[in-house]
Amino acid sequence: MSTAVSPDLRRIWRGARIPLALLALIFIAGALLLLGRGEQAHGDLEPGSYEPGGAHALAKLLKNQGVDVRTVHTIAEADAEIGEDATLLVTAPDLAPAKRFDALRERAADVVLVTPGERTLHDSLPLVRQAGRSDVGTLPPQCTVAAAVAAGEVTLGGIGYASPGARSCYPGEDGGGTLLQLADGGGTTTLLGSPAPLTNARLAEQGNAALGLRLLGAHPKLVWYLPTTSDPALDGSRRSIFDLIPDGWYFGAAQAFVAVALLALWRARRLGPVVTEPLPIVVRAAETAEGRARLYRRAKAAGHAGETLREAARGRLRTALGLPRDADPAALVESVSTRTGRAAQDVGAVLYGPPVPDDPALVRLAGELDHVEREAGRT
């Protein structure tokens, strides 16, 4: 005996299936994103990344200074590269295998740990404790660490640290040093409370570049260790990204999913089919651009048109080079000059030169801007 389905239920299902499908896609995409980030939870400091949170700019500066930068993702790879002539940078210390991590640190000349958490402090640095948190901002060094003194004010904050006998720099709101340096055998171990000064987005600010170069470029070789949860050395104590999520978040996420599903069902009964409305005319984008160009020409506003082209090109270059939107002209010119090999004076003339006087000069400027963008876009 079959059970009849009421028309209301069929109508609800027809209206709700699209929102439910979208919710399922969003959930799957979020799960895949979490899994991907679990493989490399520190990805923001990837030396090959041009994203704002990446560290390509710093890695390039170090290479230009003659530092041999080696990127590794497992403890075995790091162990093969480390030596007395190398600095060890660990971008996510809490993901590193604890049993072999201490031995790795002992073999390095100097060690830099970015935002080490309670697990790393407990297992490897028992005399160090967390001492509050503070917003990321411009901080003075207020210490005698050579790298900090040379860099001056930098963009730091995040986790504060404290330890007897350690040198504490850039104190946060709770007094803890957002840069803490400990004597470790013949070298040093430096803790950073935030990755901000090493990132593409912040490197050009204050003394961030100087701090990064002095901390990471003190030796001929830099082992850039980006721990991942796929490291075979973690088989005995493997932790996925889900292990790092507090238990309360699961309950909250489940409630949010139920609420969104109920909202979709409620609204689905009131949503009808999509109705299209024929427009009287469709204007192509090219016609809009041509019309605007004719207005500039009629008004003899070549200078204004040139500045519009320059501003658009500067915006695209900032994005391509991983610079913040408010980067000053000098930083943009220097980055473009470094990327393209052009003289900084020539780049500045193209991007920030005087207004063009006439239409032929405007055409030449457009061509020069296009050449600069093409050269800067090469990898």
Coordinates of C-alpha atoms in Angstrom, one line a residue:
M1 CA 0.0 0.0 0.0
S2 CA 1.5 3.3 -1.1
T3 CA 1.3 6.6 0.9
A4 CA 0.0 9.6 -1.0
V5 CA 2.1 12.8 -0.8
S6 CA 0.0 15.9 -0.3
P7 CA 0.3 18.8 -2.9
D8 CA 1.6 21.0 -0.1
L9 CA 4.5 18.8 0.6
R10 CA 5.3 18.4 -3.1
R11 CA 5.2 22.2 -3.4
I12 CA 7.5 22.7 -0.4
W13 CA 10.0 20.2 -1.8
R14 CA 10.1 21.8 -5.2
G15 CA 10.7 25.2 -3.6
A16 CA 13.2 24.0 -1.1
R17 CA 15.4 21.6 -3.1
I18 CA 17.5 24.4 -4.7
P19 CA 18.2 26.2 -1.3
L20 CA 19.0 22.8 0.3
A21 CA 21.3 21.9 -2.6
L22 CA 23.1 25.2 -2.2
L23 CA 23.5 24.6 1.5
A24 CA 24.9 21.1 0.9
L25 CA 27.4 22.6 -1.6
I26 CA 28.5 25.2 0.9
F27 CA 28.9 22.6 3.6
I28 CA 31.0 20.3 1.4
A29 CA 33.1 23.3 0.2
G30 CA 33.7 24.3 3.8
A31 CA 34.6 20.8 4.8
L32 CA 37.1 20.5 1.9
L33 CA 38.5 23.9 2.9
L34 CA 39.0 22.8 6.5
L35 CA 40.7 19.6 5.3
G36 CA 43.0 21.5 3.0
R37 CA 43.9 23.9 5.8
G38 CA 44.5 21.0 8.1
E39 CA 47.2 19.8 5.8
Q40 CA 49.0 23.1 6.1
A41 CA 47.4 25.2 8.8
H42 CA 50.2 27.8 8.7
G43 CA 49.8 28.4 4.9
D44 CA 49.8 32.2 5.4
L45 CA 53.6 32.2 5.7
E46 CA 54.2 30.1 2.6
P47 CA 57.4 31.6 1.0
G48 CA 56.1 31.0 -2.5
S49 CA 52.7 32.8 -1.9
Y50 CA 51.9 36.2 -3.3
E51 CA 48.8 36.5 -1.1
P52 CA 48.7 39.2 1.6
G53 CA 49.4 36.6 4.3
G54 CA 52.2 34.9 2.3
A55 CA 55.9 35.6 2.6
H56 CA 57.2 35.6 -0.9
A57 CA 58.5 39.2 -0.6
L58 CA 60.6 38.3 2.5
A59 CA 61.9 35.1 0.9
K60 CA 63.0 37.1 -2.2
L61 CA 64.7 39.7 -0.1
L62 CA 66.6 37.0 1.8
K63 CA 67.7 35.3 -1.4
N64 CA 68.8 38.7 -2.8
Q65 CA 71.0 39.0 0.4
G66 CA 72.7 35.7 -0.5
V67 CA 70.8 33.5 2.0
D68 CA 70.1 30.0 0.8
V69 CA 66.4 29.5 1.5
R70 CA 65.2 25.9 1.8
T71 CA 61.5 25.2 2.1
V72 CA 60.6 21.9 3.9
H73 CA 57.3 20.4 5.1
T74 CA 58.3 17.4 7.2
I75 CA 60.6 16.8 10.1
A76 CA 62.7 14.4 8.1
E77 CA 63.3 17.1 5.4
A78 CA 64.1 19.7 8.0
D79 CA 66.6 17.3 9.7
A80 CA 68.3 16.7 6.4
E81 CA 68.8 20.4 5.7
I82 CA 69.6 21.8 9.2
G83 CA 73.1 22.4 10.4
E84 CA 75.3 24.8 12.4
D85 CA 75.3 27.3 9.5
A86 CA 71.5 27.4 9.3
T87 CA 68.7 29.4 10.9
L88 CA 65.5 27.4 11.5
L89 CA 62.2 29.1 11.0
V90 CA 59.1 27.1 12.2
T91 CA 55.8 28.7 11.1
A92 CA 53.5 26.4 13.1
P93 CA 55.5 24.9 15.9
D94 CA 52.4 23.2 17.5
L95 CA 52.1 20.9 14.4
A96 CA 55.8 19.7 14.6
P97 CA 56.5 16.2 16.0
A98 CA 57.5 17.0 19.6
K99 CA 59.9 14.1 20.1
R100 CA 62.2 15.0 17.2
F101 CA 61.6 18.8 17.3
D102 CA 63.9 19.4 20.2
A103 CA 66.8 17.5 18.6
L104 CA 66.2 19.6 15.4
R105 CA 66.4 22.8 17.4
E106 CA 69.7 21.8 19.1
R107 CA 71.4 21.4 15.7
A108 CA 70.4 24.8 14.3
A109 CA 72.5 27.9 14.8
D110 CA 69.4 30.0 15.6
V111 CA 65.7 29.2 15.8
V112 CA 62.7 31.4 15.1
L113 CA 59.2 30.2 16.2
V114 CA 56.1 31.9 15.0
T115 CA 53.2 31.9 17.5
P116 CA 54.1 28.8 19.5
G117 CA 51.2 27.7 21.6
E118 CA 50.8 25.9 24.9
R119 CA 51.8 22.5 23.5
T120 CA 55.1 23.7 22.2
L121 CA 55.8 25.7 25.4
H122 CA 55.0 22.7 27.6
D123 CA 57.0 20.1 25.6
S124 CA 60.0 22.2 24.4
L125 CA 60.2 25.4 26.3
P126 CA 58.9 24.7 29.8
L127 CA 60.3 28.0 31.3
V128 CA 58.4 30.1 28.9
R129 CA 54.7 31.0 29.5
Q130 CA 52.1 32.9 27.6
A131 CA 51.5 36.4 29.1
G132 CA 48.3 37.7 27.5
R133 CA 47.3 38.8 24.0
S134 CA 47.2 42.2 22.3
D135 CA 46.0 43.6 19.0
V136 CA 48.5 43.8 16.2
G137 CA 49.8 47.3 15.8
T138 CA 53.0 49.4 15.7
L139 CA 55.1 48.7 18.8
P140 CA 58.6 50.1 19.9
P141 CA 61.3 47.5 20.8
Q142 CA 62.1 48.6 24.3
C143 CA 64.8 45.9 24.6
T144 CA 68.5 45.2 23.7
V145 CA 68.0 42.4 21.1
A146 CA 70.2 43.5 18.2
A147 CA 67.6 42.7 15.5
A148 CA 64.9 44.6 17.3
V149 CA 67.1 47.6 18.1
A150 CA 68.1 47.9 14.4
A151 CA 64.5 47.5 13.2
G152 CA 63.0 50.0 15.6
E153 CA 59.2 50.1 15.5
V154 CA 57.5 47.2 13.8
T155 CA 54.1 45.7 13.3
L156 CA 53.6 43.2 16.1
G157 CA 51.2 42.0 18.7
G158 CA 49.3 38.8 19.2
I159 CA 50.6 36.4 21.9
G160 CA 52.8 37.8 24.6
Y161 CA 55.5 35.6 26.2
A162 CA 57.6 35.8 29.4
S163 CA 60.5 33.7 30.8
P164 CA 63.1 34.2 33.5
G165 CA 66.4 35.5 32.0
A166 CA 65.0 36.0 28.5
R167 CA 65.1 39.3 26.6
S168 CA 61.6 40.6 26.0
C169 CA 60.8 43.0 23.2
Y170 CA 57.8 44.8 21.8
P171 CA 55.6 44.5 25.0
G172 CA 51.9 44.1 24.4
E173 CA 49.0 45.4 26.3
D174 CA 49.4 42.8 29.1
G175 CA 53.2 43.4 29.4
G176 CA 54.3 40.2 27.7
G177 CA 56.9 40.4 25.0
T178 CA 55.5 39.8 21.6
L179 CA 59.1 39.0 20.7
L180 CA 61.0 36.9 23.2
Q181 CA 64.6 35.8 22.7
L182 CA 66.3 33.1 24.8
A183 CA 69.9 32.0 24.8
D184 CA 70.0 28.4 23.6
G185 CA 73.4 26.8 23.7
G186 CA 75.6 28.8 21.3
G187 CA 72.6 30.4 19.5
T188 CA 69.2 31.9 20.3
T189 CA 65.6 30.9 20.1
T190 CA 63.2 33.7 19.2
L191 CA 59.5 33.6 19.7
L192 CA 57.2 35.8 17.7
G193 CA 53.6 36.5 18.9
S194 CA 52.3 37.2 15.4
P195 CA 53.4 36.5 11.8
A196 CA 52.4 40.0 10.8
P197 CA 55.9 41.5 10.3
L198 CA 56.9 38.7 8.0
T199 CA 53.9 38.8 5.6
N200 CA 53.6 40.4 2.2
A201 CA 50.9 42.8 3.4
R202 CA 53.0 44.2 6.3
L203 CA 56.6 43.8 5.2
A204 CA 56.9 47.3 3.8
E205 CA 55.6 48.9 7.0
Q206 CA 57.8 50.4 9.8
G207 CA 61.0 48.2 10.4
N208 CA 59.3 44.9 9.5
A209 CA 61.7 44.1 6.6
A210 CA 64.7 44.9 8.7
L211 CA 63.5 42.7 11.6
G212 CA 62.8 39.8 9.2
L213 CA 66.1 40.1 7.5
R214 CA 68.1 40.2 10.7
L215 CA 66.2 37.4 12.4
L216 CA 66.2 35.0 9.4
G217 CA 69.3 36.2 7.5
A218 CA 72.0 36.0 10.1
H219 CA 73.4 32.7 8.7
P220 CA 74.2 31.5 5.1
K221 CA 71.2 29.1 5.1
L222 CA 67.6 29.4 6.2
V223 CA 65.5 26.2 6.7
W224 CA 61.9 27.4 6.3
Y225 CA 59.9 24.7 8.0
L226 CA 56.2 24.6 7.4
P227 CA 54.8 21.6 9.4
T228 CA 51.8 19.8 8.1
T229 CA 49.5 17.2 9.6
S230 CA 50.5 14.8 6.8
D231 CA 54.0 14.4 8.2
P232 CA 54.7 10.6 8.6
A233 CA 56.5 11.4 11.8
L234 CA 53.1 12.3 13.3
D235 CA 51.6 8.8 12.9
G236 CA 51.9 8.1 16.6
S237 CA 50.2 11.4 17.6
R238 CA 48.5 12.6 14.5
R239 CA 46.2 15.6 14.9
S240 CA 43.8 16.8 12.3
I241 CA 42.5 20.3 12.0
F242 CA 39.3 19.1 13.6
D243 CA 41.2 18.2 16.8
L244 CA 42.1 21.9 17.1
I245 CA 38.4 23.0 17.1
P246 CA 36.8 23.5 20.5
D247 CA 34.0 21.1 21.3
G248 CA 31.4 23.9 21.6
W249 CA 31.9 24.9 18.0
Y250 CA 30.4 21.6 16.8
F251 CA 27.2 22.2 18.7
G252 CA 27.0 25.8 17.5
A253 CA 27.6 24.8 13.9
A254 CA 24.9 22.1 14.1
Q255 CA 22.4 24.6 15.5
A256 CA 23.3 27.1 12.8
F257 CA 22.8 24.5 10.1
V258 CA 19.4 23.5 11.5
A259 CA 18.3 27.2 11.7
V260 CA 19.4 27.9 8.1
A261 CA 17.6 24.8 6.9
L262 CA 14.4 25.8 8.7
L263 CA 14.7 29.3 7.3
A264 CA 15.1 27.9 3.8
L265 CA 12.0 25.7 4.2
W266 CA 10.0 28.7 5.5
R267 CA 11.0 31.0 2.7
A268 CA 10.7 28.4 0.0
R269 CA 6.9 28.4 0.3
R270 CA 6.9 32.1 -0.6
L271 CA 9.4 32.0 -3.5
G272 CA 7.9 31.5 -6.9
P273 CA 9.7 30.8 -10.2
V274 CA 12.2 33.3 -11.5
V275 CA 10.5 35.9 -13.8
T276 CA 12.6 37.5 -16.5
E277 CA 11.8 41.0 -17.7
P278 CA 12.9 42.0 -21.2
L279 CA 14.9 45.2 -21.1
P280 CA 14.3 47.9 -23.8
I281 CA 18.0 48.0 -24.7
V282 CA 21.3 46.3 -23.9
V283 CA 24.4 48.4 -23.8
R284 CA 27.7 46.6 -24.4
A285 CA 30.5 47.4 -22.0
A286 CA 32.7 48.4 -24.9
E287 CA 30.3 51.1 -26.0
T288 CA 30.2 52.5 -22.4
A289 CA 34.0 52.7 -22.4
E290 CA 34.1 54.3 -25.9
G291 CA 31.5 56.8 -24.8
R292 CA 33.5 57.8 -21.8
A293 CA 36.6 58.2 -23.9
R294 CA 34.8 60.5 -26.3
L295 CA 33.7 62.6 -23.4
Y296 CA 37.3 63.0 -22.2
R297 CA 38.4 63.8 -25.7
R298 CA 35.7 66.4 -26.2
A299 CA 36.5 68.0 -22.9
K300 CA 40.3 67.9 -23.7
A301 CA 40.8 66.1 -20.4
A302 CA 43.8 64.0 -21.4
G303 CA 45.5 64.7 -18.1
H304 CA 42.5 63.4 -16.1
A305 CA 42.2 60.4 -18.4
G306 CA 45.9 59.6 -17.9
E307 CA 45.5 59.8 -14.1
T308 CA 42.6 57.4 -14.3
L309 CA 44.7 54.9 -16.3
R310 CA 47.6 55.3 -13.8
E311 CA 45.3 54.8 -10.7
A312 CA 43.8 51.6 -12.3
A313 CA 47.3 50.3 -13.1
R314 CA 48.6 51.1 -9.7
G315 CA 45.7 49.2 -8.1
R316 CA 46.3 46.1 -10.3
L317 CA 50.1 46.2 -9.5
R318 CA 49.5 46.4 -5.8
T319 CA 47.3 43.3 -6.1
A320 CA 49.8 41.4 -8.3
L321 CA 52.7 42.3 -5.9
G322 CA 50.9 41.5 -2.7
L323 CA 51.0 45.1 -1.4
P324 CA 48.3 46.6 0.7
R325 CA 45.9 49.1 -0.9
D326 CA 47.3 51.9 1.1
A327 CA 50.9 51.2 0.2
D328 CA 52.9 54.4 -0.3
P329 CA 54.2 55.3 -3.7
A330 CA 57.8 54.6 -2.8
A331 CA 57.0 51.1 -1.7
L332 CA 55.1 50.4 -4.9
V333 CA 57.8 51.9 -7.1
E334 CA 60.5 49.9 -5.4
S335 CA 58.5 46.6 -5.7
V336 CA 57.8 47.2 -9.4
S337 CA 61.4 48.1 -10.0
T338 CA 62.6 44.9 -8.3
R339 CA 60.1 42.7 -10.2
T340 CA 60.7 44.2 -13.6
G341 CA 64.4 45.2 -13.5
R342 CA 63.5 48.7 -14.6
A343 CA 65.1 51.7 -12.9
A344 CA 63.0 53.1 -10.0
Q345 CA 63.2 56.6 -11.6
D346 CA 61.6 55.2 -14.8
V347 CA 58.9 53.3 -13.0
G348 CA 58.1 56.4 -10.9
A349 CA 57.8 58.5 -14.1
V350 CA 55.3 56.0 -15.6
L351 CA 53.2 55.5 -12.4
Y352 CA 53.4 58.9 -10.8
G353 CA 54.6 61.3 -13.5
P354 CA 53.1 64.7 -14.5
P355 CA 49.8 64.9 -16.3
V356 CA 49.9 64.1 -20.0
P357 CA 49.4 67.2 -22.1
D358 CA 47.6 65.8 -25.2
D359 CA 46.1 62.7 -26.8
P360 CA 49.3 61.3 -28.4
A361 CA 51.0 61.5 -25.0
L362 CA 48.0 59.7 -23.5
V363 CA 48.3 56.9 -26.0
R364 CA 52.0 56.6 -25.2
L365 CA 51.3 56.5 -21.5
A366 CA 48.7 53.7 -22.0
G367 CA 51.3 51.7 -23.8
E368 CA 54.0 52.2 -21.1
L369 CA 51.5 51.2 -18.4
D370 CA 50.6 48.1 -20.3
H371 CA 54.3 47.2 -20.7
V372 CA 55.0 47.7 -17.0
E373 CA 52.0 45.6 -15.9
R374 CA 53.0 42.8 -18.3
E375 CA 56.6 42.7 -17.0
A376 CA 55.4 42.8 -13.4
G377 CA 53.1 40.0 -14.0
R378 CA 55.8 37.6 -15.1
T379 CA 56.8 35.0 -12.5

